[in-house]
mmCIF file of C-alpha atoms in Angstrom:
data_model
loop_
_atom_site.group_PDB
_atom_site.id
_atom_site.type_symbol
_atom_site.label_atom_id
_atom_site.label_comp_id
_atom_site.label_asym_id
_atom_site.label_seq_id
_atom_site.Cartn_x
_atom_site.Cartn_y
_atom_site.Cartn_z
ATOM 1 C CA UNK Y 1 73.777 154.747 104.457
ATOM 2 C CA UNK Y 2 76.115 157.041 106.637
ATOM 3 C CA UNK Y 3 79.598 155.404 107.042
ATOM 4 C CA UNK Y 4 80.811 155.854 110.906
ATOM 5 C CA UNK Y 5 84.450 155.849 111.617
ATOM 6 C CA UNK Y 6 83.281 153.618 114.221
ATOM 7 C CA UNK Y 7 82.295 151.132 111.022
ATOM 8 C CA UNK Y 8 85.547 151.938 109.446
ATOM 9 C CA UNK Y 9 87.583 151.404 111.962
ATOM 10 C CA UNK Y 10 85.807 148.021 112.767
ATOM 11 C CA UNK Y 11 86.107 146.935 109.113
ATOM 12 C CA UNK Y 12 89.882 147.596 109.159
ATOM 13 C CA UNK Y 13 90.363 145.943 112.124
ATOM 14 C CA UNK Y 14 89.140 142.947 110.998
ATOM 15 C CA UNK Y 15 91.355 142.957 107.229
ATOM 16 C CA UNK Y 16 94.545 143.684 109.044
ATOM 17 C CA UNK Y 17 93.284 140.884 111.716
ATOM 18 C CA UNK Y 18 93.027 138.712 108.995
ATOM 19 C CA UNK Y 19 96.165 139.629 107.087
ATOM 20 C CA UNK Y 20 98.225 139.136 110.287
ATOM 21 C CA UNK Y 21 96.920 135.755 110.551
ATOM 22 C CA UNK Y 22 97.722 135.110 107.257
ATOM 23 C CA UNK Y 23 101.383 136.390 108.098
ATOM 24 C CA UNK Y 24 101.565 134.546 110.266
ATOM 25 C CA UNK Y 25 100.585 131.425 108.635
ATOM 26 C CA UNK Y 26 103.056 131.336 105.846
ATOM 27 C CA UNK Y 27 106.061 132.964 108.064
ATOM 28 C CA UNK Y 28 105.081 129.276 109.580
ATOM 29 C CA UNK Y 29 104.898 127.326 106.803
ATOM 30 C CA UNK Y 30 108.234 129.242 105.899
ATOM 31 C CA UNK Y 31 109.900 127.918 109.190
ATOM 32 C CA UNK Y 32 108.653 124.595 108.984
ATOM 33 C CA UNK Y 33 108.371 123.965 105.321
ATOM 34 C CA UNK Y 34 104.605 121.935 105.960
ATOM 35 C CA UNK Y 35 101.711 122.889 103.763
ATOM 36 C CA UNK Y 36 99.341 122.148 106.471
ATOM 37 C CA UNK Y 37 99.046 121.669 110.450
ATOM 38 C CA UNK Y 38 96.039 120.168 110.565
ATOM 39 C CA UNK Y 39 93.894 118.009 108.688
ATOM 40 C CA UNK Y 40 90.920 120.093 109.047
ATOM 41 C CA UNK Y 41 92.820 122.487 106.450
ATOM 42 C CA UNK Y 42 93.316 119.911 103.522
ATOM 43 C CA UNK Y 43 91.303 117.051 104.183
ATOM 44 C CA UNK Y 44 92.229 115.004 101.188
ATOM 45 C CA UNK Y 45 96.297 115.990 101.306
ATOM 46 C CA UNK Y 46 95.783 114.775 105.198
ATOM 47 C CA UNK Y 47 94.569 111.383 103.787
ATOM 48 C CA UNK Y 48 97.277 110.592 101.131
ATOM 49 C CA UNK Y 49 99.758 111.650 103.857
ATOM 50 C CA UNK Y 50 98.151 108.891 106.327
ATOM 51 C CA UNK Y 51 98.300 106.617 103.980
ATOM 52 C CA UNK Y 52 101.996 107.649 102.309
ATOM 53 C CA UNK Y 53 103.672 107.703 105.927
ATOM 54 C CA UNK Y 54 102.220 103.803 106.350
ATOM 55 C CA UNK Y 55 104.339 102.815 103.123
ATOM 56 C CA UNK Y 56 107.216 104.545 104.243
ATOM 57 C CA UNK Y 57 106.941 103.198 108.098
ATOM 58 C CA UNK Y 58 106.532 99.715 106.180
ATOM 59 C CA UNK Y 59 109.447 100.475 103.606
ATOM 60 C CA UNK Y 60 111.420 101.102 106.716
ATOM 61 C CA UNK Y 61 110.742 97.573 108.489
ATOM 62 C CA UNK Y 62 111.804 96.337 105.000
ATOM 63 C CA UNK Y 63 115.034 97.727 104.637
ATOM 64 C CA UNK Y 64 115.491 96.786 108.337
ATOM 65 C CA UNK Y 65 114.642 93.108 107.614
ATOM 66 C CA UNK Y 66 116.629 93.010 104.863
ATOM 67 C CA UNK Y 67 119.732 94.284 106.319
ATOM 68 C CA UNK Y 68 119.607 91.832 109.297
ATOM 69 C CA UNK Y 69 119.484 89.085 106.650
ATOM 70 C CA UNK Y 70 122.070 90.162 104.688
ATOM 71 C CA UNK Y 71 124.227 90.897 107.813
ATOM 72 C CA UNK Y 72 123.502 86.973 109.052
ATOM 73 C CA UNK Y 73 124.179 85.630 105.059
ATOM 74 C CA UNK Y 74 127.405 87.306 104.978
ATOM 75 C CA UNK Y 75 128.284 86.157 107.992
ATOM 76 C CA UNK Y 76 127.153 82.427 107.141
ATOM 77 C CA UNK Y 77 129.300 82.871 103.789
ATOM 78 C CA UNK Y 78 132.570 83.812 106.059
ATOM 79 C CA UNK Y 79 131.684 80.766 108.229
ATOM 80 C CA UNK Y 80 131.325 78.136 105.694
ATOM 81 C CA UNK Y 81 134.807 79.685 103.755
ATOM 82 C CA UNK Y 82 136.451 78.652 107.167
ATOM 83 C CA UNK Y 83 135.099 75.671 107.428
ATOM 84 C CA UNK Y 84 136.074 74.862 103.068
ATOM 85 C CA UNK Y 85 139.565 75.721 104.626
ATOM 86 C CA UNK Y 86 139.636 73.064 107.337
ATOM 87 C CA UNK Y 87 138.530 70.160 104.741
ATOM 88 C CA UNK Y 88 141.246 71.413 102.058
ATOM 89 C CA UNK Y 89 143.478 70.445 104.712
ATOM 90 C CA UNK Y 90 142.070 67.404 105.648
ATOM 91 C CA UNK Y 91 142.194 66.304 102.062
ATOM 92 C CA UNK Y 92 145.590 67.645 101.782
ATOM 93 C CA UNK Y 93 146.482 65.548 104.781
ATOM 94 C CA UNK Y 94 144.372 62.562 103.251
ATOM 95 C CA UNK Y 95 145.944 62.797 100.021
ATOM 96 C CA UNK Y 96 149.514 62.570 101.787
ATOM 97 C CA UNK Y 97 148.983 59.569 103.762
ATOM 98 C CA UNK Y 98 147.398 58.068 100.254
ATOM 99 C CA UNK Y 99 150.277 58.853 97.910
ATOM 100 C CA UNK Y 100 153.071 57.478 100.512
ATOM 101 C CA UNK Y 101 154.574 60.996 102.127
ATOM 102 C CA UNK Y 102 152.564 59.925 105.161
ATOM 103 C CA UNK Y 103 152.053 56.499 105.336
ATOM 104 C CA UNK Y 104 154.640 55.451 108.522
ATOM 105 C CA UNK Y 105 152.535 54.565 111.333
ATOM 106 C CA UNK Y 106 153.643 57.763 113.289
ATOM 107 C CA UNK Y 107 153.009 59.669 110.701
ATOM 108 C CA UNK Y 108 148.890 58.529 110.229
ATOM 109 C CA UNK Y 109 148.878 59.054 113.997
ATOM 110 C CA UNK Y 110 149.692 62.918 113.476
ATOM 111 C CA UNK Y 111 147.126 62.859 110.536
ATOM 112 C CA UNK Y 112 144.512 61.293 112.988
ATOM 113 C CA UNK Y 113 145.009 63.981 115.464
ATOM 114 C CA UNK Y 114 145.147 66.433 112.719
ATOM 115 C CA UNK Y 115 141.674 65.152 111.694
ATOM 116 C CA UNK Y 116 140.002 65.162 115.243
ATOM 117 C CA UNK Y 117 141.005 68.938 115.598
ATOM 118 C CA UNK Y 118 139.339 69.228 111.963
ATOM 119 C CA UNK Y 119 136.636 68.107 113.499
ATOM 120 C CA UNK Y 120 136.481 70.419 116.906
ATOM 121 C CA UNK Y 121 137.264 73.302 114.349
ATOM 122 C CA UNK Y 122 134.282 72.607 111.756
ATOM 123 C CA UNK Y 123 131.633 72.213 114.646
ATOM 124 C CA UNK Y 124 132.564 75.042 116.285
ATOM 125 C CA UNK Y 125 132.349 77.135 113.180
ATOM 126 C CA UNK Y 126 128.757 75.534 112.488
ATOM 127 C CA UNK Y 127 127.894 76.833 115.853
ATOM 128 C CA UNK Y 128 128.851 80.377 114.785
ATOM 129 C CA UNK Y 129 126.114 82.535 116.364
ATOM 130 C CA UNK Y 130 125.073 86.075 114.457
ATOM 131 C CA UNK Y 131 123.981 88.477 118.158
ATOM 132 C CA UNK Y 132 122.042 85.977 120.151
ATOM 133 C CA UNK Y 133 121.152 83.347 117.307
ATOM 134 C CA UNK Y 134 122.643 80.306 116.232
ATOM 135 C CA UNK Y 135 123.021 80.416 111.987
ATOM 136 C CA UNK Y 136 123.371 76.782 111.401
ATOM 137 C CA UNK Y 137 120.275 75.678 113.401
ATOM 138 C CA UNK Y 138 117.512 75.939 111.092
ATOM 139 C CA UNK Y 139 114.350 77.165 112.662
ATOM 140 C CA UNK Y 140 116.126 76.663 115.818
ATOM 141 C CA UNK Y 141 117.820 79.749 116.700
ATOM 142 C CA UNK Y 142 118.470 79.791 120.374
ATOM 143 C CA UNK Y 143 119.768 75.795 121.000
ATOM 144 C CA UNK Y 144 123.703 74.450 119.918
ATOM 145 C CA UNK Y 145 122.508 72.965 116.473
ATOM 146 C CA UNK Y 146 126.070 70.850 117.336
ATOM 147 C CA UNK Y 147 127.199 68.330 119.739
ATOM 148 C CA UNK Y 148 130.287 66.549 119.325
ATOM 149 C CA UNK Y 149 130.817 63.559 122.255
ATOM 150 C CA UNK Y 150 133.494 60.894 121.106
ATOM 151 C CA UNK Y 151 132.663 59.617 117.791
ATOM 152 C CA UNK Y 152 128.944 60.949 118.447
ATOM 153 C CA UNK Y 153 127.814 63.890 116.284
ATOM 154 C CA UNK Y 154 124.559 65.089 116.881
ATOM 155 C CA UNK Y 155 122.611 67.195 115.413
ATOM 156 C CA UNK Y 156 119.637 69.534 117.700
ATOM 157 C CA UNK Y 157 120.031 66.158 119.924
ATOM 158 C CA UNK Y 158 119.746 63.734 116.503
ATOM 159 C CA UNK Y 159 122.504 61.075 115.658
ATOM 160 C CA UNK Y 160 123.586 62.569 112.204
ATOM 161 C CA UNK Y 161 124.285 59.185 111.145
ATOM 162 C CA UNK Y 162 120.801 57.810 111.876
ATOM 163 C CA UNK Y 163 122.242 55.065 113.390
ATOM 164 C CA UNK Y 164 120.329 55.533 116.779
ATOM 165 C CA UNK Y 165 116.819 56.203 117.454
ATOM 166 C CA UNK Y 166 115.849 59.462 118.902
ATOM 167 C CA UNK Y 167 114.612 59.909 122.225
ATOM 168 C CA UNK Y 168 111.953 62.821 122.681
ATOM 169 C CA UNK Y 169 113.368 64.788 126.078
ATOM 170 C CA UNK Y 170 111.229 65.593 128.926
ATOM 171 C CA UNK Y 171 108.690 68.813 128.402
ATOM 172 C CA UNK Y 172 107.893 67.849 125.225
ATOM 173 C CA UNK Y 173 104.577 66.601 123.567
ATOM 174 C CA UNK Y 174 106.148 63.112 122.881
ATOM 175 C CA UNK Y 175 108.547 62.729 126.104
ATOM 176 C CA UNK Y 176 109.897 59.554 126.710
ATOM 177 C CA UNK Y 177 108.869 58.018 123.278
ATOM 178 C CA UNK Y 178 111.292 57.222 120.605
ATOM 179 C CA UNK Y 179 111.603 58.232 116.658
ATOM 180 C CA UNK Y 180 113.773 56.804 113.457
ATOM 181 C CA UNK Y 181 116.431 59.246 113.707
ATOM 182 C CA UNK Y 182 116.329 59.360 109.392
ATOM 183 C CA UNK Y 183 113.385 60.468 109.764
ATOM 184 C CA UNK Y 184 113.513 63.599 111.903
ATOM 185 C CA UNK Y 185 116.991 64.383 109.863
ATOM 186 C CA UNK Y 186 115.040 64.930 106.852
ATOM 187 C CA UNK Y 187 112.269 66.882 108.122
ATOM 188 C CA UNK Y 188 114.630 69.296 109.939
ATOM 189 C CA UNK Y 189 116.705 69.558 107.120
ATOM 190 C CA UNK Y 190 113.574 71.501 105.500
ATOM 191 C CA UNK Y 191 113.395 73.963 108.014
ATOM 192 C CA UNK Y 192 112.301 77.729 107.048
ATOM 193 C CA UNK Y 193 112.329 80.496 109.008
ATOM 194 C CA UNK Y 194 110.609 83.368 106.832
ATOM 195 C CA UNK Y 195 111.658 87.407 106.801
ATOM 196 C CA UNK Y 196 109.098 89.741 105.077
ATOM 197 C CA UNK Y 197 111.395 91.821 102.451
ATOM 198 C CA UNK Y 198 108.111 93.632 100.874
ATOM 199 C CA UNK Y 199 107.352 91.025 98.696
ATOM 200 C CA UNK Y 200 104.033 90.805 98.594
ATOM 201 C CA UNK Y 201 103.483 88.448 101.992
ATOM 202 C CA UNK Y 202 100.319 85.853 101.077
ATOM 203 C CA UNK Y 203 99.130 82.741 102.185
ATOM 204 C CA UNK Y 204 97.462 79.877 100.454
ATOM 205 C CA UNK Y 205 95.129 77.530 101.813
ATOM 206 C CA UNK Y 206 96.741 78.514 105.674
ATOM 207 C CA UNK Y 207 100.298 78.335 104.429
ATOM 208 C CA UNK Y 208 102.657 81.266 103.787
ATOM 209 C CA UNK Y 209 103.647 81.109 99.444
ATOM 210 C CA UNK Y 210 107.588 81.037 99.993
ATOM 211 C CA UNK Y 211 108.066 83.124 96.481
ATOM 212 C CA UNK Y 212 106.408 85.664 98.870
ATOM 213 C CA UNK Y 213 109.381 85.938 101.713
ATOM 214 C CA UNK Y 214 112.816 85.159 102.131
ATOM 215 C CA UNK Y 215 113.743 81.845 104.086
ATOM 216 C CA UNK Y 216 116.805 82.676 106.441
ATOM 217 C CA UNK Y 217 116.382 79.123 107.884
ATOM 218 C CA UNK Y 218 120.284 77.296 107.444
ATOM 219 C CA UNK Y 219 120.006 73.502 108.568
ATOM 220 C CA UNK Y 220 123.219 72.546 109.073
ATOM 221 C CA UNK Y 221 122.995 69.171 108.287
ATOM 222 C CA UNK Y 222 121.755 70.216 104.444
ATOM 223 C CA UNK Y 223 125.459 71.535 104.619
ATOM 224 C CA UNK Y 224 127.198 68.707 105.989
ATOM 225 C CA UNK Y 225 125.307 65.797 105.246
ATOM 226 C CA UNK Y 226 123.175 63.159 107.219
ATOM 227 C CA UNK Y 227 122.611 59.928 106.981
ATOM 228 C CA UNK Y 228 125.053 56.759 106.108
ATOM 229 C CA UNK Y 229 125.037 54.927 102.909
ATOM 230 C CA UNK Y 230 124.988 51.274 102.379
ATOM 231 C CA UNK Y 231 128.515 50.720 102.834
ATOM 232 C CA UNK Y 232 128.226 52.208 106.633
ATOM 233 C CA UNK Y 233 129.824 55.428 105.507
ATOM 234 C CA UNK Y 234 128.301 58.632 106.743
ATOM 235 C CA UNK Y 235 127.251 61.248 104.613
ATOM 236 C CA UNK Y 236 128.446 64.006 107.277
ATOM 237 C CA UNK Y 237 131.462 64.986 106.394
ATOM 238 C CA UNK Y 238 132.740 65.683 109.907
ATOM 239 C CA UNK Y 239 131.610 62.368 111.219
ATOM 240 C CA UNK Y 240 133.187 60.545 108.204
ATOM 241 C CA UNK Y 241 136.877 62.486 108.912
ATOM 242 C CA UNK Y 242 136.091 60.947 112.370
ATOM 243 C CA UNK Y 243 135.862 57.425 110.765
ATOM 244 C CA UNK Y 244 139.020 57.991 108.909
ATOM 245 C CA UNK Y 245 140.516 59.016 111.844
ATOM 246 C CA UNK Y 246 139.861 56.359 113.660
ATOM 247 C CA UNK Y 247 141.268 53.897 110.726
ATOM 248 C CA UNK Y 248 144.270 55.974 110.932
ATOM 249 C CA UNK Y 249 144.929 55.344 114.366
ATOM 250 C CA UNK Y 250 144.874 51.426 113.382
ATOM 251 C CA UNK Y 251 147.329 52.125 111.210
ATOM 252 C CA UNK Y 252 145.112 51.085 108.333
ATOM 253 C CA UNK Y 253 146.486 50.317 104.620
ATOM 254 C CA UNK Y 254 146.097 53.462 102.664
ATOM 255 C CA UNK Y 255 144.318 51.388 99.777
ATOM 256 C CA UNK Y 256 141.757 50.782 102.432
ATOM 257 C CA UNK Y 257 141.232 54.561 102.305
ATOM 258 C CA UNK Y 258 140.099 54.978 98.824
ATOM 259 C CA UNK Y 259 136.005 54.843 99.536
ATOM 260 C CA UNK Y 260 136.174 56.899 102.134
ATOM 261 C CA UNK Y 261 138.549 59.520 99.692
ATOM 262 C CA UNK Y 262 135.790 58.890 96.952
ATOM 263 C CA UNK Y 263 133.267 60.030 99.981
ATOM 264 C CA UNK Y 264 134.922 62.658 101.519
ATOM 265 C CA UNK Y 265 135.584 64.689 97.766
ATOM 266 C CA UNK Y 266 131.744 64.638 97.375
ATOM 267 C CA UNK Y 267 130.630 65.611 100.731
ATOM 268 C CA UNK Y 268 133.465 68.425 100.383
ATOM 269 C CA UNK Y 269 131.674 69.210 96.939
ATOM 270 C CA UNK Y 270 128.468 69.490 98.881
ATOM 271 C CA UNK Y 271 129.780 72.526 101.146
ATOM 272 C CA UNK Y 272 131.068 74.128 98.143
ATOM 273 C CA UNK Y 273 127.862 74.506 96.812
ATOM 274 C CA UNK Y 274 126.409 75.356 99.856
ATOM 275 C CA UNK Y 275 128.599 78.118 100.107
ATOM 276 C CA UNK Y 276 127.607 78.784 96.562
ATOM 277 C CA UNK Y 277 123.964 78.944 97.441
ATOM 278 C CA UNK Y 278 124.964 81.659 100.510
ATOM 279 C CA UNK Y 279 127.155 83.769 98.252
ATOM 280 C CA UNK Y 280 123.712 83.677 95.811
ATOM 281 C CA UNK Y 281 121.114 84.511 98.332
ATOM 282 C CA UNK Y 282 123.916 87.385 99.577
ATOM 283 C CA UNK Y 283 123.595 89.086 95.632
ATOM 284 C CA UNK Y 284 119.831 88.097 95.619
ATOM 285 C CA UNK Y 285 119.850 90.402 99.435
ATOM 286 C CA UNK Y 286 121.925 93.268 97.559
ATOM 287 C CA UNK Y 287 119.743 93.888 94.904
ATOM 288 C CA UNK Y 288 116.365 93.691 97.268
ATOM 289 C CA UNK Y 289 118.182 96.151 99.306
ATOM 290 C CA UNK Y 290 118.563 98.449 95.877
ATOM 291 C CA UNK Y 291 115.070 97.868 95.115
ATOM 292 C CA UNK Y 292 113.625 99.209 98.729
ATOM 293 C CA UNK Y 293 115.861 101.742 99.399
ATOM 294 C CA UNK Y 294 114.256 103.039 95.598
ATOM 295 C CA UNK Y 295 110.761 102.589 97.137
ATOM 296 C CA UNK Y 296 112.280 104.800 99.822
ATOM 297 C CA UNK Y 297 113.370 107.408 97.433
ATOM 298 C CA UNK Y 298 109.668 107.871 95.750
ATOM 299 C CA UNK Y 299 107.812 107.585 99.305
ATOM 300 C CA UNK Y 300 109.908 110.747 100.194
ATOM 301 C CA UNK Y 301 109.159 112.203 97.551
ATOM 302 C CA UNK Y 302 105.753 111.470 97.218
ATOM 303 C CA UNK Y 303 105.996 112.724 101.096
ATOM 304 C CA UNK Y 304 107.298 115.773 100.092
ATOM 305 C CA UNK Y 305 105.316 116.851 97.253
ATOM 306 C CA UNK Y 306 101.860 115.972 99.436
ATOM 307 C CA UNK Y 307 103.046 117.556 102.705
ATOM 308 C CA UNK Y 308 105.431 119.899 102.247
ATOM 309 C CA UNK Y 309 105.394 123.350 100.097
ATOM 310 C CA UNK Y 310 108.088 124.612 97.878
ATOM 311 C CA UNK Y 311 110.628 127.328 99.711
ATOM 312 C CA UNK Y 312 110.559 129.352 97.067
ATOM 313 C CA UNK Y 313 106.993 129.535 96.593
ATOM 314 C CA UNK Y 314 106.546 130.033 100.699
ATOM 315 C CA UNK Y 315 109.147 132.901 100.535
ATOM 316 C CA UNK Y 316 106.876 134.410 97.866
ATOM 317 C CA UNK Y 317 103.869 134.254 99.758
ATOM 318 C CA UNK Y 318 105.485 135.586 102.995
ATOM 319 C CA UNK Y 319 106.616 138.610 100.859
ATOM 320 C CA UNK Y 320 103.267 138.805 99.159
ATOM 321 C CA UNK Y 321 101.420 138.940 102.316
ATOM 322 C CA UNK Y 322 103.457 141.091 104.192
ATOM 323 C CA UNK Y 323 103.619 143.657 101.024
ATOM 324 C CA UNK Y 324 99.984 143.646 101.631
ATOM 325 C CA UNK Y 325 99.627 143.885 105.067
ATOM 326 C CA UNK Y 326 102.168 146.890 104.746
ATOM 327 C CA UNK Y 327 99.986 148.473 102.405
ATOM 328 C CA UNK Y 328 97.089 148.064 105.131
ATOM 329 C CA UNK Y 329 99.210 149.798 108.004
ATOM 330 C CA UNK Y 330 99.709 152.941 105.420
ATOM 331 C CA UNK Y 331 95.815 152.699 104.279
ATOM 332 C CA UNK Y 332 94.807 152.603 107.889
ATOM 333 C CA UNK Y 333 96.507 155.637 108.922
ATOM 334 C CA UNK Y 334 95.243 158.064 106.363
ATOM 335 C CA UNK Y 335 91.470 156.408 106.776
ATOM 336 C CA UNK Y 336 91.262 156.260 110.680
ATOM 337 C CA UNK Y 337 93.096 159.890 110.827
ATOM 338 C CA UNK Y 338 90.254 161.487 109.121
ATOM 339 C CA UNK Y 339 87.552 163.029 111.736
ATOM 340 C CA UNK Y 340 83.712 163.174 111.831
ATOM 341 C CA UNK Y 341 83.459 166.443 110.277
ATOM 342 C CA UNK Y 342 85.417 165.384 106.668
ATOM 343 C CA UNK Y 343 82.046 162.735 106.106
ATOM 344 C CA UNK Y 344 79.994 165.617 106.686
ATOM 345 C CA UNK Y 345 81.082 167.736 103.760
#
């Protein structure tokens, strides 16, 4: 079969067409550092990067989550160190008036004062809010978990004492009926409120497995007590400096002081290791933060390694291809410079 230039020239045509595109491809994948643009080019490498970009979207809500939390515990660790200050001085005061240094009548009046601005200063420090939520709430993020009114210390609207039955306010399902304040104390003092930190998030039988999540839920009553015990003492530590305040102002014998000392050392114990407990879940939040930002490390790379090609091997291609395509330019103009008359000899 007779070769035409016509042929010829429509053969080269289409290499160098080819080669250019192919230029032009990895000068792109140069520039960009991709392996592919479309999934229509590697099918299966467009799959595993689907599926890799998920994780790493997912890692990313993780690391988010787990930042806010550790932001709020730290700040619920500074909180509750404030609030240990306040009740080393009240015991400091209480000890004074108990070994004699304070024991004039004038002097148990400035104590009593002292301990009703203890009080002011430790609610408002349980009301500490972290952006727009309250920390010491429990579930309850958005109401004052807090309410000091005389020698009234409520807690989301319940007497911390449990002296006085609770009223359910208007809007709610049970408006206008009343509930044993006890009860509702210990029920809200097991409120969670849960934060996915890529634990594995599952449910059994409709309820969320807590070794699953992290709770970020603080009732602040689990901090300062609720309740009263048999001798009409409250477990709350800020009502109770109220009660010794208000023997104080009677100008009570210290001797009569000694139960509520007794009291006030435990419930003062009972913040300490509540403070404990926050410093713990703060170390527990530093390590999950070390873990996912790991998982972040090996999603990028996995990323990397599926989507995007080495630079050196890209730069080697480039120069491969365009060594060729060169090569092409010189063929073509010794081939498509020849005329009719040489393929007739």
């Amino acid at each position: 079969m007779r070769v035409t230039q016509t042929m010829m020239a429509r053969q080269y045509t289409s290499r160098i067409s080819g080669t250019l595109n192919d230029l032009n491809y990895v000068n792109k994948q140069v520039g960009t550092g991709r392996k592919f643009f479309k999934g229509s080019e590697n099918p299966a490498g467009a799959a595993k990067a689907y599926q890799l970009r998920r994780q790493v979207s997912q890692a990313n809500d993780y690391v988010a989550n787990n930042e806010d939390a550790q932001s709020t515990v730290n700040t619920k660790q500074g909180t509750l160190t404030q609030v240990s200050k306040a009740l080393e001085d009240v015991y400091n005061n209480l000890l004074g008036v108990k070994t004699g240094t304070k024991d004039q009548a004038s002097d148990k009046a400035i104590v009593a004062k002292l301990f009703r601005g203890a009080q002011e200063t430790i609610i408002n420090d349980m009301n500490t809010k972290y952006g727009d939520k309250f920390l010491f709430g429990g579930n309850n993020v958005s109401d004052v978990p807090f309410v000091l009114k005389g020698d009234t210390l409520t807690y989301r609207g319940v007497d911390v004492n449990g002296k006085t039955d609770y009223m359910w306010p208007t809007g709610t399902e049970k408006a206008g009926q009343t509930e044993d304040s006890n009860t509702l104390l210990k029920q809200l003092s097991g409120d969670t409120l849960y934060t996915d930190l890529g634990f594995g998030l599952s449910f059994k039988d409709g309820e969320i497995v807590s070794s699953s999540v992290f709770n970020t839920a603080t009732a602040g009553i689990n901090v300062l007590g609720y309740g009263s015990d048999g001798d009409g003492l409250s477990n709350n530590i800020v009502s109770l400096i109220g009660q010794m305040a208000t023997m104080l102002e009677k100008d009570c014998d210290p001797s009569a002081l000694d139960p509520y000392l007794t009291k006030f050392k435990d419930l003062k114990q009972n913040v300490l290791n509540a403070t404990t407990q926050i410093g713990s879940d703060s170390m527990f939040l530093e390590y999950s933060q070390s873990r996912l930002e790991d998982i972040q490390d090996n999603l990028a790379t996995k990323v990397s390694n599926t989507e995007y090609i080495d630079s050196e091997e890209a730069i080697m291609n480039l120069n491969t291809i365009d060594y060729m395509y060169q090569a092409l330019l010189k063929t073509g103009k010794n081939i498509l410079s020849n005329s009719f008359i040489d393929f007739m000899s």
